[in-house]
PDB file of C-alpha atoms in Angstrom:
ATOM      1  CA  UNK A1202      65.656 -30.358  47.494  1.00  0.00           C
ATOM      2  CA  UNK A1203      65.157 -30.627  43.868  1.00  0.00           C
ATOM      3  CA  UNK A1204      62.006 -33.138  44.692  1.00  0.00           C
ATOM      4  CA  UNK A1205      60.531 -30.989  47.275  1.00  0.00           C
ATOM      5  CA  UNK A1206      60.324 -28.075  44.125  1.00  0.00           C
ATOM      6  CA  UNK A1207      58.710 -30.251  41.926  1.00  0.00           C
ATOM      7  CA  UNK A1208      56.208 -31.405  44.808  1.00  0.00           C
ATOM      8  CA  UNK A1209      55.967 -28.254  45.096  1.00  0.00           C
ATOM      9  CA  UNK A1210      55.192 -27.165  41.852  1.00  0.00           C
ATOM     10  CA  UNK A1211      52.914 -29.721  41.235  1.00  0.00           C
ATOM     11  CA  UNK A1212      50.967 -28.377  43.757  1.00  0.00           C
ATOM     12  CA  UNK A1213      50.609 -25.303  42.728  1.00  0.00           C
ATOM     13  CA  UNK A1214      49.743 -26.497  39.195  1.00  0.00           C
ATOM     14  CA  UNK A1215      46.800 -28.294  41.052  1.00  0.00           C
ATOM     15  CA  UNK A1216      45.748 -25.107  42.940  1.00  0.00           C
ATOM     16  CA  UNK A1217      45.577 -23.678  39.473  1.00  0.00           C
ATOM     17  CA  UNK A1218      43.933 -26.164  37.899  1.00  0.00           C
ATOM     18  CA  UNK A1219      41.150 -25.623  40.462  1.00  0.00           C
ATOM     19  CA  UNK A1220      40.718 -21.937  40.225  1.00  0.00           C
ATOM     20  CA  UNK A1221      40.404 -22.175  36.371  1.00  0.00           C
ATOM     21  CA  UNK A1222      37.742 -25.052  37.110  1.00  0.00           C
ATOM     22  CA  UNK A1223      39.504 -27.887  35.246  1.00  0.00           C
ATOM     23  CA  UNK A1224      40.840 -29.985  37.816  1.00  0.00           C
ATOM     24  CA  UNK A1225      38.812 -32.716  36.772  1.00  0.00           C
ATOM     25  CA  UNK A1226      40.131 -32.916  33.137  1.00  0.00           C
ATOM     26  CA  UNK A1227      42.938 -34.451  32.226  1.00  0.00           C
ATOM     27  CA  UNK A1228      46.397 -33.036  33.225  1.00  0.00           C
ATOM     28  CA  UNK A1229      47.290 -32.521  29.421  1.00  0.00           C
ATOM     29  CA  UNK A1230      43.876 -30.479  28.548  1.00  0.00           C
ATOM     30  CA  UNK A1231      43.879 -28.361  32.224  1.00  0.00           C
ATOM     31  CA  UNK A1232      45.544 -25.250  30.826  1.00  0.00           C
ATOM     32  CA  UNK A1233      44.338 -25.963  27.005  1.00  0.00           C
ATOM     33  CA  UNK A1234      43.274 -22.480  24.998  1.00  0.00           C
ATOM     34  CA  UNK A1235      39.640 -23.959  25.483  1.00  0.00           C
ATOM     35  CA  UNK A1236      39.635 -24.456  29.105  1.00  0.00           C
ATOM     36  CA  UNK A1237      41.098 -21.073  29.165  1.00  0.00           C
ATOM     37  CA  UNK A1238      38.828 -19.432  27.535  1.00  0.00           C
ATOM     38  CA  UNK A1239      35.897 -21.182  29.327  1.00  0.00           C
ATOM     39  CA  UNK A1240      37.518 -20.001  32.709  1.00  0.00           C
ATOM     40  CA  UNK A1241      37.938 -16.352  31.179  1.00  0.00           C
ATOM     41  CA  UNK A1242      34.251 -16.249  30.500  1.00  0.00           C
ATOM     42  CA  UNK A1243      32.895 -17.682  33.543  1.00  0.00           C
ATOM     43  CA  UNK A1244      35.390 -14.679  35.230  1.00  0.00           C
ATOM     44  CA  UNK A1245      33.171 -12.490  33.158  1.00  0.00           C
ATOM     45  CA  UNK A1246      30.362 -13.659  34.131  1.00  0.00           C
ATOM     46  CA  UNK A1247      31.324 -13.544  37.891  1.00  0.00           C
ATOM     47  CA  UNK A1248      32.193 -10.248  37.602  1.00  0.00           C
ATOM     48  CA  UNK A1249      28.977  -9.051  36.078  1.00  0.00           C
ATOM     49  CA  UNK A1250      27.257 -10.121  39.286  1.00  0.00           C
ATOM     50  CA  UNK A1251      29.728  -8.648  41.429  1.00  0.00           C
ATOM     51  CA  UNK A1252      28.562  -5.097  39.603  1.00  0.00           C
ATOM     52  CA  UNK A1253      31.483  -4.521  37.420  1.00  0.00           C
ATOM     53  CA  UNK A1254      29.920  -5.521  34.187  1.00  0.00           C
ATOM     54  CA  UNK A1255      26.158  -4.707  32.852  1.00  0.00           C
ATOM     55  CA  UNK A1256      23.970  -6.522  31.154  1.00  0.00           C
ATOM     56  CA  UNK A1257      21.878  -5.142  28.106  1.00  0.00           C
ATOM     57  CA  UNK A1258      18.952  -5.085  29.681  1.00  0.00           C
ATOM     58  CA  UNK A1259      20.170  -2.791  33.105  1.00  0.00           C
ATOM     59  CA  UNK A1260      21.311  -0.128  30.728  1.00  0.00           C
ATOM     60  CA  UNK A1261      18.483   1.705  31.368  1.00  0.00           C
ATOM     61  CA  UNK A1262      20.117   2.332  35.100  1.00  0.00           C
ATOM     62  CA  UNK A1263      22.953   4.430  33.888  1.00  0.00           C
ATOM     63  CA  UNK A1264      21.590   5.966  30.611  1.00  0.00           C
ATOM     64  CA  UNK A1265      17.894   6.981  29.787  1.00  0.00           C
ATOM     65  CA  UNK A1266      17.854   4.450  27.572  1.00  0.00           C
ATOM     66  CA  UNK A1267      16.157   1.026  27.020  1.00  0.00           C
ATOM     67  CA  UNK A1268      17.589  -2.171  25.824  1.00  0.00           C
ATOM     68  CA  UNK A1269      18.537  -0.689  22.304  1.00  0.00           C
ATOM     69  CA  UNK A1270      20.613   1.289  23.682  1.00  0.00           C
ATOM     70  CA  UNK A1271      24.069  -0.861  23.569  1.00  0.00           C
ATOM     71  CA  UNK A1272      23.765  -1.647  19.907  1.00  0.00           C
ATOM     72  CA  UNK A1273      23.733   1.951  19.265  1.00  0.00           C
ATOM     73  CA  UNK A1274      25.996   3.784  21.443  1.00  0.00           C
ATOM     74  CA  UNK A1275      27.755   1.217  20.060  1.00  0.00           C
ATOM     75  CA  UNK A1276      27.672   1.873  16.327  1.00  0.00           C
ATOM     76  CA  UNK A1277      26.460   6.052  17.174  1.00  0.00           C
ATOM     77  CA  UNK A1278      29.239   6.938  19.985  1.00  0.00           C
ATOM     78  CA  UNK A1279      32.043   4.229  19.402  1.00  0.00           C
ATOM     79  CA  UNK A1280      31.747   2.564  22.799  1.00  0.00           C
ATOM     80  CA  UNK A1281      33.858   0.201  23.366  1.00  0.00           C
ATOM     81  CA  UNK A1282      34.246  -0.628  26.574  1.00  0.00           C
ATOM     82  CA  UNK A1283      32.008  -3.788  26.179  1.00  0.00           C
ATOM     83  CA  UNK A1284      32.581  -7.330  25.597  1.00  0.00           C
ATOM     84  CA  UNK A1285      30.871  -9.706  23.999  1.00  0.00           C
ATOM     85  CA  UNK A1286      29.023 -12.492  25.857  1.00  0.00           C
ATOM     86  CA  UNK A1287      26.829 -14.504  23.753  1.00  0.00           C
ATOM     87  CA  UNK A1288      24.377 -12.986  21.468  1.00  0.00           C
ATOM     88  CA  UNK A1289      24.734  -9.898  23.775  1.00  0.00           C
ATOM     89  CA  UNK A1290      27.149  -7.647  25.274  1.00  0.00           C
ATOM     90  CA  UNK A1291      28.435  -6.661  28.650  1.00  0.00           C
ATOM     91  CA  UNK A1292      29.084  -2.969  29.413  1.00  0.00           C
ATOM     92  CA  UNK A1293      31.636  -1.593  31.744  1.00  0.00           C
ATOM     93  CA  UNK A1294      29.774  -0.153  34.748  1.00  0.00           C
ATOM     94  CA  UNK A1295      32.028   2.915  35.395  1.00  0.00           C
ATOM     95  CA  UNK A1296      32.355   4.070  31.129  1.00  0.00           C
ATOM     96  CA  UNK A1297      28.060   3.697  30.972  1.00  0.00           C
ATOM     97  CA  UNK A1298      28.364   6.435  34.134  1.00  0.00           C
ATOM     98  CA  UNK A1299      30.530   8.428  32.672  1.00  0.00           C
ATOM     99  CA  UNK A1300      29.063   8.793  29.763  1.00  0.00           C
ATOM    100  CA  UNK A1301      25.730   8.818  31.229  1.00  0.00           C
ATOM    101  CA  UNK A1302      27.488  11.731  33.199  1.00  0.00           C
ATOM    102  CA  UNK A1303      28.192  13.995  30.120  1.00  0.00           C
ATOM    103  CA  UNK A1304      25.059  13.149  28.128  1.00  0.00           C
ATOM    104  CA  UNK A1305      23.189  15.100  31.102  1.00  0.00           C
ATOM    105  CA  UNK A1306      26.044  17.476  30.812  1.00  0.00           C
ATOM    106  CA  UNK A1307      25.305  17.928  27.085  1.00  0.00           C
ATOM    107  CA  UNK A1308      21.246  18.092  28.374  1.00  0.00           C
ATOM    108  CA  UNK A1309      20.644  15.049  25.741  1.00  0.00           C
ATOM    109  CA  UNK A1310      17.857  12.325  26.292  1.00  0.00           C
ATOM    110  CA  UNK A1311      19.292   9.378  24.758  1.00  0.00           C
ATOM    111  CA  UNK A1312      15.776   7.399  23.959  1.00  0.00           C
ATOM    112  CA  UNK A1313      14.617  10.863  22.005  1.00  0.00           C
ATOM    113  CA  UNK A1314      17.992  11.078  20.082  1.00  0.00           C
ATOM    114  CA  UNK A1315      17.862   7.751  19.111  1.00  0.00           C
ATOM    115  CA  UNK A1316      14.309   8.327  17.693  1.00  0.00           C
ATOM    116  CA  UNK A1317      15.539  11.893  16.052  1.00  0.00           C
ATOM    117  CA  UNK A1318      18.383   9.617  14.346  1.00  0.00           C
ATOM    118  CA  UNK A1319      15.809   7.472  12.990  1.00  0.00           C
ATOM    119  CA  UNK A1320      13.623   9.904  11.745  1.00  0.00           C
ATOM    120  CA  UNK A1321      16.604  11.783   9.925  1.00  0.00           C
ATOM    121  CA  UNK A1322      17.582   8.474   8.716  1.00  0.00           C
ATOM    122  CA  UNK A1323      14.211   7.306   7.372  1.00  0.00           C
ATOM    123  CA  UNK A1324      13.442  11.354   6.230  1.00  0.00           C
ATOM    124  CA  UNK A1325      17.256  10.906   3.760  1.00  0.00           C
ATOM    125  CA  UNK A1326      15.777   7.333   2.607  1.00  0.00           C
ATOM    126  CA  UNK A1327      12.894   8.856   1.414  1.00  0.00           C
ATOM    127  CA  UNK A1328      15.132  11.573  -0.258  1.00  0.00           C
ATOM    128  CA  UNK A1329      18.049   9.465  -2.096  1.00  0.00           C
ATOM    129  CA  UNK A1330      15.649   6.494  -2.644  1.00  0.00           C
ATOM    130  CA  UNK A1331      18.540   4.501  -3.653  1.00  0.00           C
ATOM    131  CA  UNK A1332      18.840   1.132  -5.013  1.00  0.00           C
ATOM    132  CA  UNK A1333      22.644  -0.548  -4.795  1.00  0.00           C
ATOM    133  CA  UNK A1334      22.879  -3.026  -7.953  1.00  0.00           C
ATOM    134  CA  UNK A1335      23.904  -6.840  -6.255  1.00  0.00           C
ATOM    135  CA  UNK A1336      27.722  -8.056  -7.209  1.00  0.00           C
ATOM    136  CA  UNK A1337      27.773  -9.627 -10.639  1.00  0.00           C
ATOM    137  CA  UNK A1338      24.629 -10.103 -11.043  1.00  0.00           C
ATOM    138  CA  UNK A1339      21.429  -7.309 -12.145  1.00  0.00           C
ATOM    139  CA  UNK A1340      17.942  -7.278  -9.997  1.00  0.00           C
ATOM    140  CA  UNK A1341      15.761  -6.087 -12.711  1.00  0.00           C
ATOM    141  CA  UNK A1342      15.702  -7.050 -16.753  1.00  0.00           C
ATOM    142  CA  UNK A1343      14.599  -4.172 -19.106  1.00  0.00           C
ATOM    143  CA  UNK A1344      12.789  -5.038 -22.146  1.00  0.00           C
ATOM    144  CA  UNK A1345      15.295  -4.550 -25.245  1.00  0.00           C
ATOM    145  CA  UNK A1346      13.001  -2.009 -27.122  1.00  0.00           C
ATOM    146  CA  UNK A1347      12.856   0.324 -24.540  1.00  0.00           C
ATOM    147  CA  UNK A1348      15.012   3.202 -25.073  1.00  0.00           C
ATOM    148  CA  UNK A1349      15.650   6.983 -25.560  1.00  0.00           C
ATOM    149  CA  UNK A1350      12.996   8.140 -22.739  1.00  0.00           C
ATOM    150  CA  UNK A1351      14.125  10.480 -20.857  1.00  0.00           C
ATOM    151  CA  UNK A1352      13.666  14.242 -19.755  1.00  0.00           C
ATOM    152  CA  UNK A1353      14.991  17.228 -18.853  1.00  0.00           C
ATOM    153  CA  UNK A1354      15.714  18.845 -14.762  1.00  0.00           C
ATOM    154  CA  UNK A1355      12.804  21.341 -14.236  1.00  0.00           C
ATOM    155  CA  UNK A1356      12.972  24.491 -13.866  1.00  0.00           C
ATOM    156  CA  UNK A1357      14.202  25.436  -9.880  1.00  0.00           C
ATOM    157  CA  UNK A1358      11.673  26.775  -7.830  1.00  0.00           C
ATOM    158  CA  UNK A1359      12.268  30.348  -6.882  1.00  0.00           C
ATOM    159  CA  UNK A1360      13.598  30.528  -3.596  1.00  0.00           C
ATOM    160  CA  UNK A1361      11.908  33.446  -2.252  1.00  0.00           C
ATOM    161  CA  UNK A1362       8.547  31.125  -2.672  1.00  0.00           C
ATOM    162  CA  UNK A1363      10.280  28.013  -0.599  1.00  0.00           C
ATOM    163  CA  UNK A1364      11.581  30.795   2.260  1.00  0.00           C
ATOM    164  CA  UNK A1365       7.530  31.971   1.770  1.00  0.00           C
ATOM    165  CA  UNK A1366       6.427  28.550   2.321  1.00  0.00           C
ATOM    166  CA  UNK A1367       9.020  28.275   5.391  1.00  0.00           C
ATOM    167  CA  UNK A1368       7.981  31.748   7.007  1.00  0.00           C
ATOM    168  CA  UNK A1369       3.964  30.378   6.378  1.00  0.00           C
ATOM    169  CA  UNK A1370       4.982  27.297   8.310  1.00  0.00           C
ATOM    170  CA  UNK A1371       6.367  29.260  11.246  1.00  0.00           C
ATOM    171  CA  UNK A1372       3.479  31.130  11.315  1.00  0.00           C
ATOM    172  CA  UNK A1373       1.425  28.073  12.029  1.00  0.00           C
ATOM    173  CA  UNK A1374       3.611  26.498  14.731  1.00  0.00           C
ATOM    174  CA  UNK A1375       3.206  29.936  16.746  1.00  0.00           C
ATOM    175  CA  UNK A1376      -0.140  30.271  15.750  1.00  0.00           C
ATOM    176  CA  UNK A1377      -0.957  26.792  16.427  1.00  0.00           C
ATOM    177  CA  UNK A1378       1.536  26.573  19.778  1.00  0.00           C
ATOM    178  CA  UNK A1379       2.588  23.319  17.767  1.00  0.00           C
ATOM    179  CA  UNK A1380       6.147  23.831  20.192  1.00  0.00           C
ATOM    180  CA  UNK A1381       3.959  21.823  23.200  1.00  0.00           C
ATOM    181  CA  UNK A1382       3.412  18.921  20.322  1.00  0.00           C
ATOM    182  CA  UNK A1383       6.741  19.090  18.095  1.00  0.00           C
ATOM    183  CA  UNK A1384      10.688  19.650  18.516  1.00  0.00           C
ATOM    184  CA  UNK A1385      12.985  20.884  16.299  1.00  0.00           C
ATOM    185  CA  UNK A1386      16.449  19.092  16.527  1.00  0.00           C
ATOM    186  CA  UNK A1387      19.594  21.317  15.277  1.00  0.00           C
ATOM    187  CA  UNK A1388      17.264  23.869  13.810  1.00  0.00           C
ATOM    188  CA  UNK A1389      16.087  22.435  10.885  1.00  0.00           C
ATOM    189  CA  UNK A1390      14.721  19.323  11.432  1.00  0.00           C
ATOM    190  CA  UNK A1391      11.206  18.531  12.755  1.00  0.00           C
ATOM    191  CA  UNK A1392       9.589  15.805  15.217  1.00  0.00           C
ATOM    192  CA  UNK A1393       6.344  15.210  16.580  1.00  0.00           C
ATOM    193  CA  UNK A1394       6.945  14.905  20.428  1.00  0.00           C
ATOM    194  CA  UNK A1395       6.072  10.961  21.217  1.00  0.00           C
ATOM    195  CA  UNK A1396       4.537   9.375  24.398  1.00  0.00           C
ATOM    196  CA  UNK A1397       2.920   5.618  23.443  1.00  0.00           C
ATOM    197  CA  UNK A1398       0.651   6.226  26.706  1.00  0.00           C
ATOM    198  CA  UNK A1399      -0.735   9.456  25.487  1.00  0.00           C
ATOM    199  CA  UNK A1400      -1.292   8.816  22.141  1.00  0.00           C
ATOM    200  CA  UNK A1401      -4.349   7.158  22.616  1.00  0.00           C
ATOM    201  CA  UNK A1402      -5.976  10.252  24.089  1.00  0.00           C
ATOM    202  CA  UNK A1403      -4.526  13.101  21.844  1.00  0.00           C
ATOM    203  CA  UNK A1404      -6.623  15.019  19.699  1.00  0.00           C
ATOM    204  CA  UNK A1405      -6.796  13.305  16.138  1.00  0.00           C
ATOM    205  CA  UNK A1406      -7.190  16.745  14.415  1.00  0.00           C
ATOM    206  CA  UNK A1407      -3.849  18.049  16.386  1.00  0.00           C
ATOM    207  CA  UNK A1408      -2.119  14.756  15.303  1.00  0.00           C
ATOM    208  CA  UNK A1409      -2.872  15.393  11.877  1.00  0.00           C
ATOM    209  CA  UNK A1410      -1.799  18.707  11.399  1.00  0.00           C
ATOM    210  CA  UNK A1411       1.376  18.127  13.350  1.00  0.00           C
ATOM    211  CA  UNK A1412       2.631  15.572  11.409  1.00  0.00           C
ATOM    212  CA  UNK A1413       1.849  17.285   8.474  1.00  0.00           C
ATOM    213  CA  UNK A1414       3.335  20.107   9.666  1.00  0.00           C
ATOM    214  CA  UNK A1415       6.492  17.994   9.877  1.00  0.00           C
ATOM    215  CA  UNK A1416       6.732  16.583   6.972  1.00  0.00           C
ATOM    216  CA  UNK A1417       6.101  20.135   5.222  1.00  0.00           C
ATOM    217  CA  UNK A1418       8.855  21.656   7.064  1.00  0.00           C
ATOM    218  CA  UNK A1419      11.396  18.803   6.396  1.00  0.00           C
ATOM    219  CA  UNK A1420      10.131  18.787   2.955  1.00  0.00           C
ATOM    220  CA  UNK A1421      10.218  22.884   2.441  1.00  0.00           C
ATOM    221  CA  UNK A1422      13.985  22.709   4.220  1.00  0.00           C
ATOM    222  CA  UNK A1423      15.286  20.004   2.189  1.00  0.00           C
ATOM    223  CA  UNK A1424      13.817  21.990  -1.249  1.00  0.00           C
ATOM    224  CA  UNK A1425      16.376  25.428  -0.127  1.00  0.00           C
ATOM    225  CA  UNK A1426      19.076  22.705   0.982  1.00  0.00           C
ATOM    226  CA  UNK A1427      19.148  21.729  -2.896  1.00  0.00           C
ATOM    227  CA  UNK A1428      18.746  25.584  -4.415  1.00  0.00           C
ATOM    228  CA  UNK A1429      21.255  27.173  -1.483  1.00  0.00           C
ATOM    229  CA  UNK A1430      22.949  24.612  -0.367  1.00  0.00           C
ATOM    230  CA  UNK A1431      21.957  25.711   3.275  1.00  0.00           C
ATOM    231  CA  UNK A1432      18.766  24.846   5.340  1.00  0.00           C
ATOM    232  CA  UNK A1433      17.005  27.792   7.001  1.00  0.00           C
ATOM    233  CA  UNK A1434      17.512  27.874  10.721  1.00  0.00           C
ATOM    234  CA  UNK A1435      14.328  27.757  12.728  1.00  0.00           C
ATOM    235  CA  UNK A1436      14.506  28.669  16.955  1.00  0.00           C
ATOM    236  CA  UNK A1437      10.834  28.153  17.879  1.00  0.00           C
ATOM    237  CA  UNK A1438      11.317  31.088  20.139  1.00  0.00           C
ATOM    238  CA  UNK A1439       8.981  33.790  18.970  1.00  0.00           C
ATOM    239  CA  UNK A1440      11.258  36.737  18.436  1.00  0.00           C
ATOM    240  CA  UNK A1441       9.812  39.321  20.935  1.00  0.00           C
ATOM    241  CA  UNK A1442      10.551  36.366  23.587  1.00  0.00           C
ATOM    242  CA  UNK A1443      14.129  36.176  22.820  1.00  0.00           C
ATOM    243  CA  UNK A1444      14.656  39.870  23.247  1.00  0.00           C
ATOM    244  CA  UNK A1445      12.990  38.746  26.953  1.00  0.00           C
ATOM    245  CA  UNK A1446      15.567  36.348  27.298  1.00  0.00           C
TER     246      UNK A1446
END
């Protein structure tokens, strides 16, 4: 009896040993951390090609996004329902619909948000202009007879001439019916509406002004940020067209 359980035991260890692929290693290494976690990732792999797992590049299926995409809903939404596979990630199938569920919910196109988070993020660069100093160790030398150069803050501008310079710049983008060229994200913050394949054909002269435009507004916003502490909230809805709606 008690040799019939080890025969079959044995056998079962083989039957093992050949679903986890090592049955042709030696008994000692079969069930090794290693060989584990070789078998573990070929399973991972297997069950990205039954559909279970996506790759980076078939993220665009589930949310309007291109391959980009994982590294930032990554680091922008906290997803974590990914695993690592190489130099890349896989995604769970079923999380990437739900969440491409609720970002049509919330009416967001991913690819355009993650341009409007690089243009806020380049915009505050610009702003702070910040330099961290390296650990231990200075990037710069100042000559030693440099000294006591300095100034005083100017004066702040009044703000009724920065909300002036604001309602001008409305004026324009109704004037100019800059809202088929430009968005404004969260109210305050402009971008010039993007197409690569279009580019080529649009009007320099519109370009032009519409980026300017942009950076004006941004600019003009940021300026009452710093005197009020708020930005000045801008609906491109003309106000007799609201009362409509």
């Amino acid at each position: 009896m008690k040799s019939q359980i080890l025969s079959e035991l044995r056998e079962l260890k083989s039957i093992m040993a050949q679903l986890v692929g090592t049955a042709d290693q030696p008994e000692q290494e079969q069930f090794s951390k290693d060989a584990l976690a070789k078998a573990s990732k070929l399973f991972l792999k297997m069950a990205a090609q039954r559909g279970e797992w996506v790759k980076e590049d078939e993220l665009g299926k589930y949310i309007k996004a291109d391959w980009r995409a994982g590294s930032f809903i990554r680091s922008e939404f906290g997803f974590n329902a990914c695993i690592k596979d190489g130099r890349s990630h896989l995604y769970n199938k079923k999380a990437l619909q739900k969440l491409g569920q609720e970002l049509k919910a919330r009416n967001i196109d991913l690819s355009r948000y993650m341009e409007y988070r690089r243009s806020e993020t380049e915009f505050q660069k610009k702003v702070s202009a910040n330099k961290k100093l390296t650990k231990n160790k200075h990037p710069y030398e100042l000559p030693s007879d440099i000294k006591d150069i300095t100034t005083s803050p100017p004066p702040t501008p009044d703000v009724a001439l920065v909300k002036a310079d604001l309602k001008r710049l409305k004026d324009e983008f109704f004037q100019f019916k800059m809202s088929e060229y430009i968005d404004i994200y969260r109210d305050n913050h402009a971008m010039v509406k993007f197409v690569y394949y279009f580019e080529k054909y649009l009007d320099p002269q519109i370009k032009r002004r519409c980026k300017k435009w942009c950076d004006d507004f941004n600019y003009a916003n940021h300026a009452l940020e710093l005197i009020t502490k708020k930005k000045e909230v801008f609906v491109p809805v003309k106000e007799e067209d609201m009362i409509q709606l």
